[in-house]
XYZ file of C-alpha atoms in Angstrom:
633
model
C 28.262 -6.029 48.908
C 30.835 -6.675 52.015
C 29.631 -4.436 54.994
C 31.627 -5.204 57.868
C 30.190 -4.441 61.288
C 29.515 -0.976 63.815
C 32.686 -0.571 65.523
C 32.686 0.494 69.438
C 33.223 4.527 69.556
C 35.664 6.055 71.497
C 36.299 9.803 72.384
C 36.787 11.837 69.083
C 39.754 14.110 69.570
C 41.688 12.654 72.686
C 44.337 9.832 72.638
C 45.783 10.552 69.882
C 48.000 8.010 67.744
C 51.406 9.300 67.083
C 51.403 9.057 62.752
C 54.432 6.956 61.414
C 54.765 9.076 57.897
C 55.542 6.084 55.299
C 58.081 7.369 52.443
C 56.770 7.639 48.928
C 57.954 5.717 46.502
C 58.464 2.585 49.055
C 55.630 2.214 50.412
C 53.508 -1.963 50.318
C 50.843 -1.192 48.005
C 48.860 -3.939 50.583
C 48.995 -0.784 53.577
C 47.534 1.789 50.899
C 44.143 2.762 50.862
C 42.941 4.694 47.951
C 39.105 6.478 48.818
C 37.135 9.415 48.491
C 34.000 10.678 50.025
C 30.594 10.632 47.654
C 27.420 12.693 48.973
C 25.030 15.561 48.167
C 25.212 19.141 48.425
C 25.848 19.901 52.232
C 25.821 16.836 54.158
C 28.906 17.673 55.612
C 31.847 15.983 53.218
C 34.215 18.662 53.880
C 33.756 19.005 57.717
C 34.228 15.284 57.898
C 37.190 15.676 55.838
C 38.872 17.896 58.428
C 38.528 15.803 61.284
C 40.050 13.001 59.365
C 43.060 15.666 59.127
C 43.025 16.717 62.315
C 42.697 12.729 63.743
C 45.266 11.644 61.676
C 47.777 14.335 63.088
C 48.525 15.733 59.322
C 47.126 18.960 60.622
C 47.603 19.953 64.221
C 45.020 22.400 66.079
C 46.508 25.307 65.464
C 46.703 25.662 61.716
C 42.998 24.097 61.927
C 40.636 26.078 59.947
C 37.070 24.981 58.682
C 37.099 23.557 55.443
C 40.616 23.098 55.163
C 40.808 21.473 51.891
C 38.888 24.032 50.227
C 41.733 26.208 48.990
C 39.935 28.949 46.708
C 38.242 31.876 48.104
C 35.080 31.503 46.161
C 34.391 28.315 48.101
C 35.213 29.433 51.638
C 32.441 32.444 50.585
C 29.799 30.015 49.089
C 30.418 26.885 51.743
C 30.171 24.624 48.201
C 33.650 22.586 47.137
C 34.097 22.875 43.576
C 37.471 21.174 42.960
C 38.472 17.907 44.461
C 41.617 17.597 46.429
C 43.101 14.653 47.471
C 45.173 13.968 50.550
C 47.598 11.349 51.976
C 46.725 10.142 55.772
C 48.512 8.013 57.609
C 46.687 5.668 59.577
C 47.752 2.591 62.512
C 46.170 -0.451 62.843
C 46.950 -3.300 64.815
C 50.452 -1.683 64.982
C 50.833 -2.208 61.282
C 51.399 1.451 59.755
C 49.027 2.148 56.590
C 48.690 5.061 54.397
C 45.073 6.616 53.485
C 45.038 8.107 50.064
C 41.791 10.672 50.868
C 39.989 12.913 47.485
C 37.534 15.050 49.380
C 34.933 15.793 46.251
C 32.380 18.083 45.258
C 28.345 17.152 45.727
C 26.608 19.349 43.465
C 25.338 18.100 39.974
C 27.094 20.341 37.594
C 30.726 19.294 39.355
C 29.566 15.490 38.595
C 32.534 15.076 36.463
C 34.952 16.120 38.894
C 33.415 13.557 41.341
C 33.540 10.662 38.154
C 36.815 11.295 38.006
C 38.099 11.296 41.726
C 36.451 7.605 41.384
C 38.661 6.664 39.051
C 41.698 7.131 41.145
C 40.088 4.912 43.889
C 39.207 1.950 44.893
C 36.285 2.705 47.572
C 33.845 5.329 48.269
C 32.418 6.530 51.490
C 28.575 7.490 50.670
C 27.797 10.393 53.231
C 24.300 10.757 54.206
C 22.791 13.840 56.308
C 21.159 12.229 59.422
C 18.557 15.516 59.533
C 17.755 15.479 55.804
C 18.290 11.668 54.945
C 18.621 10.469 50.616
C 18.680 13.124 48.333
C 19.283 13.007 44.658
C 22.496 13.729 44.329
C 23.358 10.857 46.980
C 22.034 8.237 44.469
C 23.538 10.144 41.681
C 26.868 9.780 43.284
C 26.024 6.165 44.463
C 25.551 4.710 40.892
C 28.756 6.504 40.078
C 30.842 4.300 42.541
C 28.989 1.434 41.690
C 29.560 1.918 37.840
C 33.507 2.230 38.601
C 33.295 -0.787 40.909
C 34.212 0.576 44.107
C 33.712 -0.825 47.405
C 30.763 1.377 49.433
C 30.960 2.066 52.763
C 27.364 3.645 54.203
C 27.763 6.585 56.620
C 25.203 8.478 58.104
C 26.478 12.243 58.994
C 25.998 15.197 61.179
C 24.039 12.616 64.220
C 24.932 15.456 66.754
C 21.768 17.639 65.659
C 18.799 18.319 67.305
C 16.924 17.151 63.926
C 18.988 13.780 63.360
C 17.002 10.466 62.814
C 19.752 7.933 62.045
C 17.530 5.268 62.725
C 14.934 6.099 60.028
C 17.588 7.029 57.374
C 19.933 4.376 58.129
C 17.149 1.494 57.266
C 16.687 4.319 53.795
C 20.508 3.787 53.427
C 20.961 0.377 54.045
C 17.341 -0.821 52.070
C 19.224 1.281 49.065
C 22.235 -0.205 49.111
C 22.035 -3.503 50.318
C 22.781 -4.405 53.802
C 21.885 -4.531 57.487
C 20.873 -0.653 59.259
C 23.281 -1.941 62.028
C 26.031 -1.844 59.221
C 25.685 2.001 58.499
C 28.134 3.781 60.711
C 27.125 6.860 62.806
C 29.436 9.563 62.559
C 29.674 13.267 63.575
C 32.232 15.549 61.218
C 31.724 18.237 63.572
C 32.570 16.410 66.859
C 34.618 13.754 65.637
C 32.314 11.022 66.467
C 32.850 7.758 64.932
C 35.614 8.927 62.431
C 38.487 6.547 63.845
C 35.948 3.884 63.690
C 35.536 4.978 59.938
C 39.202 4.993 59.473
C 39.630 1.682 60.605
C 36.350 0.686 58.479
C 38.013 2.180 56.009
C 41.548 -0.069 56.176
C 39.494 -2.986 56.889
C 37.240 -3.020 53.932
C 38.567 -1.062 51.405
C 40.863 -3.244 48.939
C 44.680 -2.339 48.503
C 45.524 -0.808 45.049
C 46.544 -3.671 42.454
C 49.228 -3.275 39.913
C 52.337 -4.485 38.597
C 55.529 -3.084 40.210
C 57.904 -4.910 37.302
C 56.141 -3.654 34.351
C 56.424 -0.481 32.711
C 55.130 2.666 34.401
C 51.492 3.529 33.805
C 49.940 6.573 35.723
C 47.026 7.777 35.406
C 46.499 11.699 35.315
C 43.305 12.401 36.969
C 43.915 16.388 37.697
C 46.300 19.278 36.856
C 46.852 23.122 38.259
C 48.601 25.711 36.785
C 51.017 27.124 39.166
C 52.854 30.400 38.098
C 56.919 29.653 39.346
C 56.543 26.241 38.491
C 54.251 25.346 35.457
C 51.552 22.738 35.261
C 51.557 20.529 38.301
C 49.872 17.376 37.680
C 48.048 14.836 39.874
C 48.546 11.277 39.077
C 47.745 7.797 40.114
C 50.287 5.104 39.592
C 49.029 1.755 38.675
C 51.905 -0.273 37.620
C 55.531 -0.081 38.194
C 57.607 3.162 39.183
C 57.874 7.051 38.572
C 61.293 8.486 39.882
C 62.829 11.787 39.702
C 64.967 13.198 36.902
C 63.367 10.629 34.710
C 62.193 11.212 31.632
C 58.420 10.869 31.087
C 55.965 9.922 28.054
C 52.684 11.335 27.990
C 51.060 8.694 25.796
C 47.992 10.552 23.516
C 50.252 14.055 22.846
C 53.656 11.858 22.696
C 55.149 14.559 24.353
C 57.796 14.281 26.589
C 59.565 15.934 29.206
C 61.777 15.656 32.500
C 60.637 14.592 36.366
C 61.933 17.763 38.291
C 60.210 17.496 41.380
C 57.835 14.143 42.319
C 55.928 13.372 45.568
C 52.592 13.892 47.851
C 50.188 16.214 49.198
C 50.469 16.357 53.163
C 48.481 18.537 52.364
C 50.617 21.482 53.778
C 53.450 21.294 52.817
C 53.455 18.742 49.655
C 56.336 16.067 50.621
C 59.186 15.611 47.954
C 60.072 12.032 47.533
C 62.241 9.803 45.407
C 59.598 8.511 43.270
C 55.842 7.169 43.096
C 55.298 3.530 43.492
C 51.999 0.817 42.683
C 49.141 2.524 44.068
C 50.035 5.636 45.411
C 48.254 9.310 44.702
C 50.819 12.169 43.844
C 51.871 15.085 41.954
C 54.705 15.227 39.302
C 56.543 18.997 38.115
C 58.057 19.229 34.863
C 58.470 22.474 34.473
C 56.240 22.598 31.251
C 54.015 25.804 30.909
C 52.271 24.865 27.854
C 49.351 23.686 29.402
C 48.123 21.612 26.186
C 50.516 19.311 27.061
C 49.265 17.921 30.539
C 45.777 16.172 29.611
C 43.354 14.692 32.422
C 42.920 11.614 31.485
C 46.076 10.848 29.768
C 48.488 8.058 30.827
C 52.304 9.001 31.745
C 54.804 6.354 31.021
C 58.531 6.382 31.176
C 60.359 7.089 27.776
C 63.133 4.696 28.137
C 60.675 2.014 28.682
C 57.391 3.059 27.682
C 54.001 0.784 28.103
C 52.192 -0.835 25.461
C 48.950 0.542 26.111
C 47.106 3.440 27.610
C 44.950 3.092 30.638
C 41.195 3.705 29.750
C 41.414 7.630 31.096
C 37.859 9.390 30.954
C 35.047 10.121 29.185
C 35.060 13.250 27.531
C 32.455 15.870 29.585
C 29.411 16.795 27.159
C 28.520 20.365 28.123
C 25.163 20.737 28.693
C 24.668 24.698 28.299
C 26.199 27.347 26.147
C 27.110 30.996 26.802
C 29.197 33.757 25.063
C 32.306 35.310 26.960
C 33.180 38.327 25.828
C 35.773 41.063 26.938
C 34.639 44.085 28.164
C 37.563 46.198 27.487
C 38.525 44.207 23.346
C 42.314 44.216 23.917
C 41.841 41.921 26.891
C 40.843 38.980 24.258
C 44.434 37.230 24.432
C 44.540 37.608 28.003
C 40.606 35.902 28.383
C 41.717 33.149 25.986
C 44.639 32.588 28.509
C 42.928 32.545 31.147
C 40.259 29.593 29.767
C 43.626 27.665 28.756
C 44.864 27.484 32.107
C 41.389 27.519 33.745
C 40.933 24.321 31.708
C 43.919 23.149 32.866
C 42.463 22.798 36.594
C 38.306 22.557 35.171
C 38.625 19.431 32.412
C 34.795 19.811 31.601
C 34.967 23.222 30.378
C 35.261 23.571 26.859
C 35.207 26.573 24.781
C 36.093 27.921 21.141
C 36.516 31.321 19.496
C 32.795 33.411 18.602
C 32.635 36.634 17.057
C 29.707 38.910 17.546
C 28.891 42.096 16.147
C 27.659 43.948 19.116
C 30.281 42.316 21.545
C 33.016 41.900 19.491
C 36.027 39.166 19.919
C 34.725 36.551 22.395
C 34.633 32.715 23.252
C 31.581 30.368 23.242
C 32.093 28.030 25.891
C 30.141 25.021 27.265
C 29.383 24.217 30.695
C 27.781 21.166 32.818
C 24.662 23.722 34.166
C 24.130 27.280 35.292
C 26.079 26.830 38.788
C 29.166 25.740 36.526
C 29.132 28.131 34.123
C 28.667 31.173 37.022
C 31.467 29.504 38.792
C 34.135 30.114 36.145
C 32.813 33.284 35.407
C 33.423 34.217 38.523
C 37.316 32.629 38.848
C 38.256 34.263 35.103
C 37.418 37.650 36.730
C 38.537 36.822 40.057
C 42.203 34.495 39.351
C 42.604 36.704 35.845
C 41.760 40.146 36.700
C 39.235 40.403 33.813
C 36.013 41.902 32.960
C 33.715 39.797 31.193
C 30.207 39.870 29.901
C 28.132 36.848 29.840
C 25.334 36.501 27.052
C 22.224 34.019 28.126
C 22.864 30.418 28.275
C 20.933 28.514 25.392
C 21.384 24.591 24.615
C 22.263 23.002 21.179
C 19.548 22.048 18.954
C 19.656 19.748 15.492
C 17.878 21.450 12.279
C 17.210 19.448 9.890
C 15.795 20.848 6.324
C 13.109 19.872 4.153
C 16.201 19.132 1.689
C 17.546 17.003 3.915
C 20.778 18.964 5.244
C 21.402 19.156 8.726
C 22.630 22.078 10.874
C 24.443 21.870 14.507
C 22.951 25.130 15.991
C 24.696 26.601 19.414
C 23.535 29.908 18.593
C 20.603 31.447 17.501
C 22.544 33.437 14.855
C 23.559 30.191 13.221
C 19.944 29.173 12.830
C 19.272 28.790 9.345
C 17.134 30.210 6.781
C 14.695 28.525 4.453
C 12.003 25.643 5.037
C 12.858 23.795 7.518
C 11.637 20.165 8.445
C 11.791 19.379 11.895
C 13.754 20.290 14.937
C 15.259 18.582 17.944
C 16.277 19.526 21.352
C 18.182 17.634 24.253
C 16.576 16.436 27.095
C 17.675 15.451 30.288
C 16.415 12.671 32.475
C 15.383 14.450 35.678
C 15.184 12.980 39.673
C 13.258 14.535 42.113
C 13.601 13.725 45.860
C 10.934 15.426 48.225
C 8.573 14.941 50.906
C 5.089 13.081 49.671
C 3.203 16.316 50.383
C 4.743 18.067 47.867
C 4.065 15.927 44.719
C 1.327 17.819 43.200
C 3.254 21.046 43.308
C 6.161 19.063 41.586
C 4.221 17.637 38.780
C 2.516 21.277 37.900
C 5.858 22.670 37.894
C 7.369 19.479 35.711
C 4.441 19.295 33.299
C 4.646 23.227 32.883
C 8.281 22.856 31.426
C 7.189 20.206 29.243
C 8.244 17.561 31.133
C 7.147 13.662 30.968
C 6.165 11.383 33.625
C 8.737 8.580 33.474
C 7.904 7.057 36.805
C 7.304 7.394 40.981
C 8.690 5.560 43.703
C 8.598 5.846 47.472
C 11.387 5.314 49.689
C 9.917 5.444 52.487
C 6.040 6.420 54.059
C 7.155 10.478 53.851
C 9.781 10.689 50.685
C 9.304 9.944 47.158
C 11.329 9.938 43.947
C 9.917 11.240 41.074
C 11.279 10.904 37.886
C 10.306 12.788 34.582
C 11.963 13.477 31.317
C 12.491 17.516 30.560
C 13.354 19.599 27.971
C 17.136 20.833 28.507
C 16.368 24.498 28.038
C 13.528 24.399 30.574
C 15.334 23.874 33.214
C 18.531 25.785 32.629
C 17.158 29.123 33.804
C 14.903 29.141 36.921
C 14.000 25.874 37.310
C 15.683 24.711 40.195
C 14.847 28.147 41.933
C 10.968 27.661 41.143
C 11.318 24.218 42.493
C 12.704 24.904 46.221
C 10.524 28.015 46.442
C 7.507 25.162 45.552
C 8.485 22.633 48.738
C 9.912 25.054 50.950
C 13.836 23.886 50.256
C 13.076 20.552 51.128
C 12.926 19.133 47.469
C 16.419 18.111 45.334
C 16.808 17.713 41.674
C 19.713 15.553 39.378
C 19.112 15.285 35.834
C 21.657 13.331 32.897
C 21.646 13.837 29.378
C 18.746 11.373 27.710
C 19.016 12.099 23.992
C 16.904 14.346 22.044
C 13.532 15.164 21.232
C 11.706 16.575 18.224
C 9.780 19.848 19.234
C 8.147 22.669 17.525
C 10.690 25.424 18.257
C 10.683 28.807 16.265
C 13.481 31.807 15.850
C 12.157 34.626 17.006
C 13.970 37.997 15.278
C 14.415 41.206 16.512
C 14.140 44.173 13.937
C 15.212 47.762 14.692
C 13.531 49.748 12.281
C 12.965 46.380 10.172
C 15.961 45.634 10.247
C 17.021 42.314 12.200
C 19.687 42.578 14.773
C 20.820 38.727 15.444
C 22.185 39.506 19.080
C 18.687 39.774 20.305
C 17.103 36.974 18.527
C 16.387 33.509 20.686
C 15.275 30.067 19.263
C 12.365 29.482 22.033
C 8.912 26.916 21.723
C 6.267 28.013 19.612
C 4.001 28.551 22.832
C 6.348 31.015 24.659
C 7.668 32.885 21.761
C 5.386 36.269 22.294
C 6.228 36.077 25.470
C 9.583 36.562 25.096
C 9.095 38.873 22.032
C 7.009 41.067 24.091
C 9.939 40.972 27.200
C 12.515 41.753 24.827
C 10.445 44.537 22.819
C 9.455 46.440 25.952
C 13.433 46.027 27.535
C 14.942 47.109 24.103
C 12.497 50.061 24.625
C 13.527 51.253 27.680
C 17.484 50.636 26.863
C 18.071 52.406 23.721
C 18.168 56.473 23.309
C 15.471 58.291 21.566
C 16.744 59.055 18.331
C 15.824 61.569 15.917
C 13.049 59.750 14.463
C 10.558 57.324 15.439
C 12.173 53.808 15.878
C 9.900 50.639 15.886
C 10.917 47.499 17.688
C 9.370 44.621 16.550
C 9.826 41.062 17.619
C 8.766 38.562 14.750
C 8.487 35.018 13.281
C 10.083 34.686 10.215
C 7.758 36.879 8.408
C 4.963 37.722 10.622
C 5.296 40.178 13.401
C 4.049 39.072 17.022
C 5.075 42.285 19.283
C 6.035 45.968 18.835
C 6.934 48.675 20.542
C 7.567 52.145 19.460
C 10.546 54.640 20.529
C 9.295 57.766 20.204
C 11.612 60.654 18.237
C 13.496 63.086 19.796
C 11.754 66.334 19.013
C 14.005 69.631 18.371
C 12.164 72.659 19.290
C 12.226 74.590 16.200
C 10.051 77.313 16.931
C 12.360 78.652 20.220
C 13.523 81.221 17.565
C 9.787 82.548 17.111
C 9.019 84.867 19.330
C 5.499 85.904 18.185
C 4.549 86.913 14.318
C 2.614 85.161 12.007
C 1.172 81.471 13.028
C 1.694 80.413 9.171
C 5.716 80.945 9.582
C 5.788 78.359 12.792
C 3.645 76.010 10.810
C 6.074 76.232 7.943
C 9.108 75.393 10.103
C 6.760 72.387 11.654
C 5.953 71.232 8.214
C 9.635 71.367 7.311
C 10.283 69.294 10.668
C 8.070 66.680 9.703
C 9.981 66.135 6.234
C 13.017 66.210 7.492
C 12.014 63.302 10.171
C 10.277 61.427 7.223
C 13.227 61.426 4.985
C 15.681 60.368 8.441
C 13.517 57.482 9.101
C 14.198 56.390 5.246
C 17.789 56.504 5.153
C 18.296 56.613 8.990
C 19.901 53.532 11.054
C 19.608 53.430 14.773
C 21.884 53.862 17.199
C 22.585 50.968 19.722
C 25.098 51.739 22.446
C 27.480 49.025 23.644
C 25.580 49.366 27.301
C 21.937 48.191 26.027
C 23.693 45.223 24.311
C 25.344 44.108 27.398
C 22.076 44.882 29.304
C 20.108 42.821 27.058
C 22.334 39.977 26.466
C 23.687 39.837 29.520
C 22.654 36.907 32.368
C 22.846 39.851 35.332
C 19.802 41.540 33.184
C 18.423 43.785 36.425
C 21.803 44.756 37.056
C 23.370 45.619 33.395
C 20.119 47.892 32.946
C 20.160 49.962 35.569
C 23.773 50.391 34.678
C 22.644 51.263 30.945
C 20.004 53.592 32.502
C 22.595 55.401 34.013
């Protein structure tokens, strides 16, 4: 791999270069520079991202604001990017003018496809490293992702300012990981603006210009969309050969649909620039006016309808979600506006994928599929937020494979689809898991790892202190607290990445519910045989505190098929009969007792229980604390 040298530093913000801003459309695709910046979960992508802004004079001090590119509320709150967003820089060199085509990307795992996708649109990658915290998974995650597209790497090492840096111990990690000299990693400070012209010029010198065909027919690749509410889907592109003008008529190639350029150009980022058209190479957005957001597919290629191209560019693997969850509408006459909402929320989130569920304690809902726990809380979060809806959210569970003694087979997403009869064996996904942590914490790692089920695959140090650990883990083990357990074990210092590895076969049982014997299939769970009366005791002894007393005694029992493993017992709601009785005979009060005691025993016969809506949500729901207390109440 080409790693060209350290450049001299100069002062960060001073002297600035006066930008030249190249039209659209007519731009040499040998000045454009297509790139986007690869790293973990805070090491500073999006702080290094704004001084590129501010250097390259696209955003001048006074509309400045920290993590500038981050346009939704719910990541200036968290400090996390979830969406990528691309940008168009322009850069001098030698006096020759060139344009920087920036996508600043998101570093935690369950956004991976958002970051596989930026790469596709490039033609480098800068991998960001934390100077104070050095390799972490997601930094080799996002590594092998560049690698697999073929990108040209440039090695940075981040945030050298602090008290806590040690470039020169992580830059020989960096550069024994990737290839090349520790004098070829460049030092940079987002924060001060260290180094970052010296990365801009890195970045002109080393990155390759875009190749393409500017005669041939147009071929763009879409690799995002938004939904915008004036002015329909507004999608991101990425031309590779020939030209996209406006008031042309456009093909998009798997739907066949097409429809006319009203408004074509680049993101400045504020305000996007109009232009005349897109040429070879360049990043932009294209307005049609459509609204029907099925019609604008990541991944698809646009091509013009007068002349269209032969074939499709390669697009994108479709995102495998690895967790499940119900959405459901509080309120059941918001159900057209929720599935609304996930059609243009998938508009702007390609991995989310979803499909209609119907419950009978919930109602009208949507199962949906998400990339992990962070991903699914994430679009929980913008439905309610973007959509003005209230939804509840039923535990996440994974998809197993049943397969009968018979020899049918059963897709199960939910534990109500689980079927009935003698069954022959099971499977489960599981997920190929790195660990990055300091050496001291290795046994603490492997207890927690081997407590989840998980197999040694392997162990590797990177350097005297910091080892990579490597196991393969049952899917469903780690969806819930996993990552939580595993900070609290090495004191933060510990970081996890995991990637689909198959499936496994595994003694897993459904454990029912019954309410008066009777089994209620929102409650039941398809768990391993070794923790399933632990969870049928947890869910007896909830159920127990959530639902009323009733007029008769209700038993909740949590079974196995046919034999019972917990129980707990409401007790009945007793009427004081004998209020009326003031004194007389005792045989009269025990003859109203005795006709109490029928009258409860013939209830309890015919009797069903009463479940409100609240202990439902409480019980289902992933906020569990919070929906009981509010079912309490």
């Amino acid at each position: 791999m080409k790693v060209g040298c350290h450049a001299s530093r100069r002062s960060p913000l001073t002297s600035k270069r006066t930008p030249v801003r190249t039209q659209p459309g007519q731009t040499d695709p040998t000045v454009i520079r297509n790139f986007c910046i690869i790293a973990h979960i805070d090491h500073g992508k999006s702080t290094l991202a704004d001084r590129m802004l501010q250097i390259t004079g696209v955003v001048d001090d006074r509309q400045m604001r920290a993590q500038y590119l981050d346009r939704m509320d719910i990541e200036r709150e968290r400090g996390i990017t979830i969406k990528s967003q691309a940008v168009r820089l322009p850069w001098q060199v030698d006096g020759v003018e060139h344009v920087l085509n920036m996508i600043d990307t998101p570093g935690h795992v369950d956004f991976s496809y958002e970051v596989s996708r930026s790469l596709e649109a490039c033609e480098g990658a800068i991998l960001l490293v934390d100077a104070a915290q050095g390799i972490e998974a997601q930094t080799l995650a996002n590594l092998y992702l560049a690698l697999n597209a073929d990108l040209h790497v440039i090695p940075v090492l981040n945030k050298i300012d602090l008290p806590a840096a040690q470039p020169e111990k992580y830059a020989e990690e960096l550069a024994g990981l990737i290839g090349c000299d520790p004098s070829d990693v460049l030092r940079v400070s987002g924060k001060t603006g260290v180094g970052v012209r010296e990365l801009l010029d890195k970045v002109v010198a080393e990155i390759p210009a875009p190749v393409g065909a500017a005669d041939k027919p147009a071929r763009a690749l879409i690799f995002d969309s938004v939904y915008d509410t004036y002015r329909g889907v507004v999608t991101y592109v990425r031309v590779v050969d020939g030209h996209l003008g406006k008031r042309e008529r456009l093909l998009m190639m798997s739907t066949q649909a097409q429809h006319e350029t009203l408004e074509i150009g680049v993101i400045s980022p504020e305000p996007v620039v109009s232009a005349a058209g897109l040429g070879v190479g360049e990043v932009g957005y294209l307005i049609t006016g459509v609204k029907d957001v099925r019609q604008s597919r990541v991944g698809d290629t646009v091509t013009s309808a007068v002349r269209p191209a032969a074939e499709m560019l390669s697009g994108y693997e479709h995102p495998k979600p690895m967790v499940y969850s119900g959405l459901y509408p509080i309120d059941g006459d918001d159900y057209p506006e929720l599935r609304e909402a996930l059609d243009k929320l998938r508009l702007n989130d390609a991995a989310l994928v979803y499909e209609p569920e119907t419950s009978a304690a919930l109602g009208f809902g949507f199962r949906c599929g998400f990339l992990g726990l962070l991903h699914m809380e994430i679009v929980r979060e913008r439905l309610e937020r973007e959509f003005n809806l209230s939804l509840i959210s039923t535990a996440p569970n994974v998809i197993y494979q049943v397969v009968m003694e018979d020899g049918k087979e059963f897709t199960v997403t939910n534990p109500s689809e689980f079927p009935a009869g003698k069954i022959d064996k099971i499977f489960e996904p599981v997920v190929r898991g790195t660990v990055l942590a300091p050496s001291d914490h290795i046994g603490a790692i492997m207890e927690l790892c081997q407590g989840r089920r998980g197999s040694l695959l392997g162990m590797d140090y990177l350097s005297e202190d910091r080892v990579e650990i490597r196991y393969t883990l049952p899917l469903a083990e780690i969806i819930f607290d996993f990552f939580d357990q595993l900070k609290s074990r090495t004191r933060g210092y510990a970081s996890l990445d995991y990637e689909p590895s198959g499936e496994q076969e595994s003694e897993l049982v459904k454990v029912d519910i019954l309410l008066q014997g009777e089994p209620v299939d929102a409650f039941s769970a398809i768990v391993h045989k070794d923790k399933a009366y632990g969870y049928g005791v947890e869910m007896a002894k909830k159920l127990k505190d959530l639902i009323p007393r009733q007029q008769f005694e209700v038993p909740i029992q949590a079974a196995i098929g046919s034999r019972v493993i917990a129980r707990e017992n409401i007790r009945a709601m007793r009427k004081d009969v004998l209020a009326k009785c003031y004194g007389g005979d005792i045989s009269r009060k025990r003859k109203l007792l005795e006709k109490q005691k029928e009258g409860k025993k013939r209830m309890k016969m015919v009797g069903r229980v009463e479940v409100p809506q609240e202990a439902f949500v409480a019980a289902l729901s992933t906020d569990s604390a919070a929906a009981a207390e509010k079912a309490k109440k």
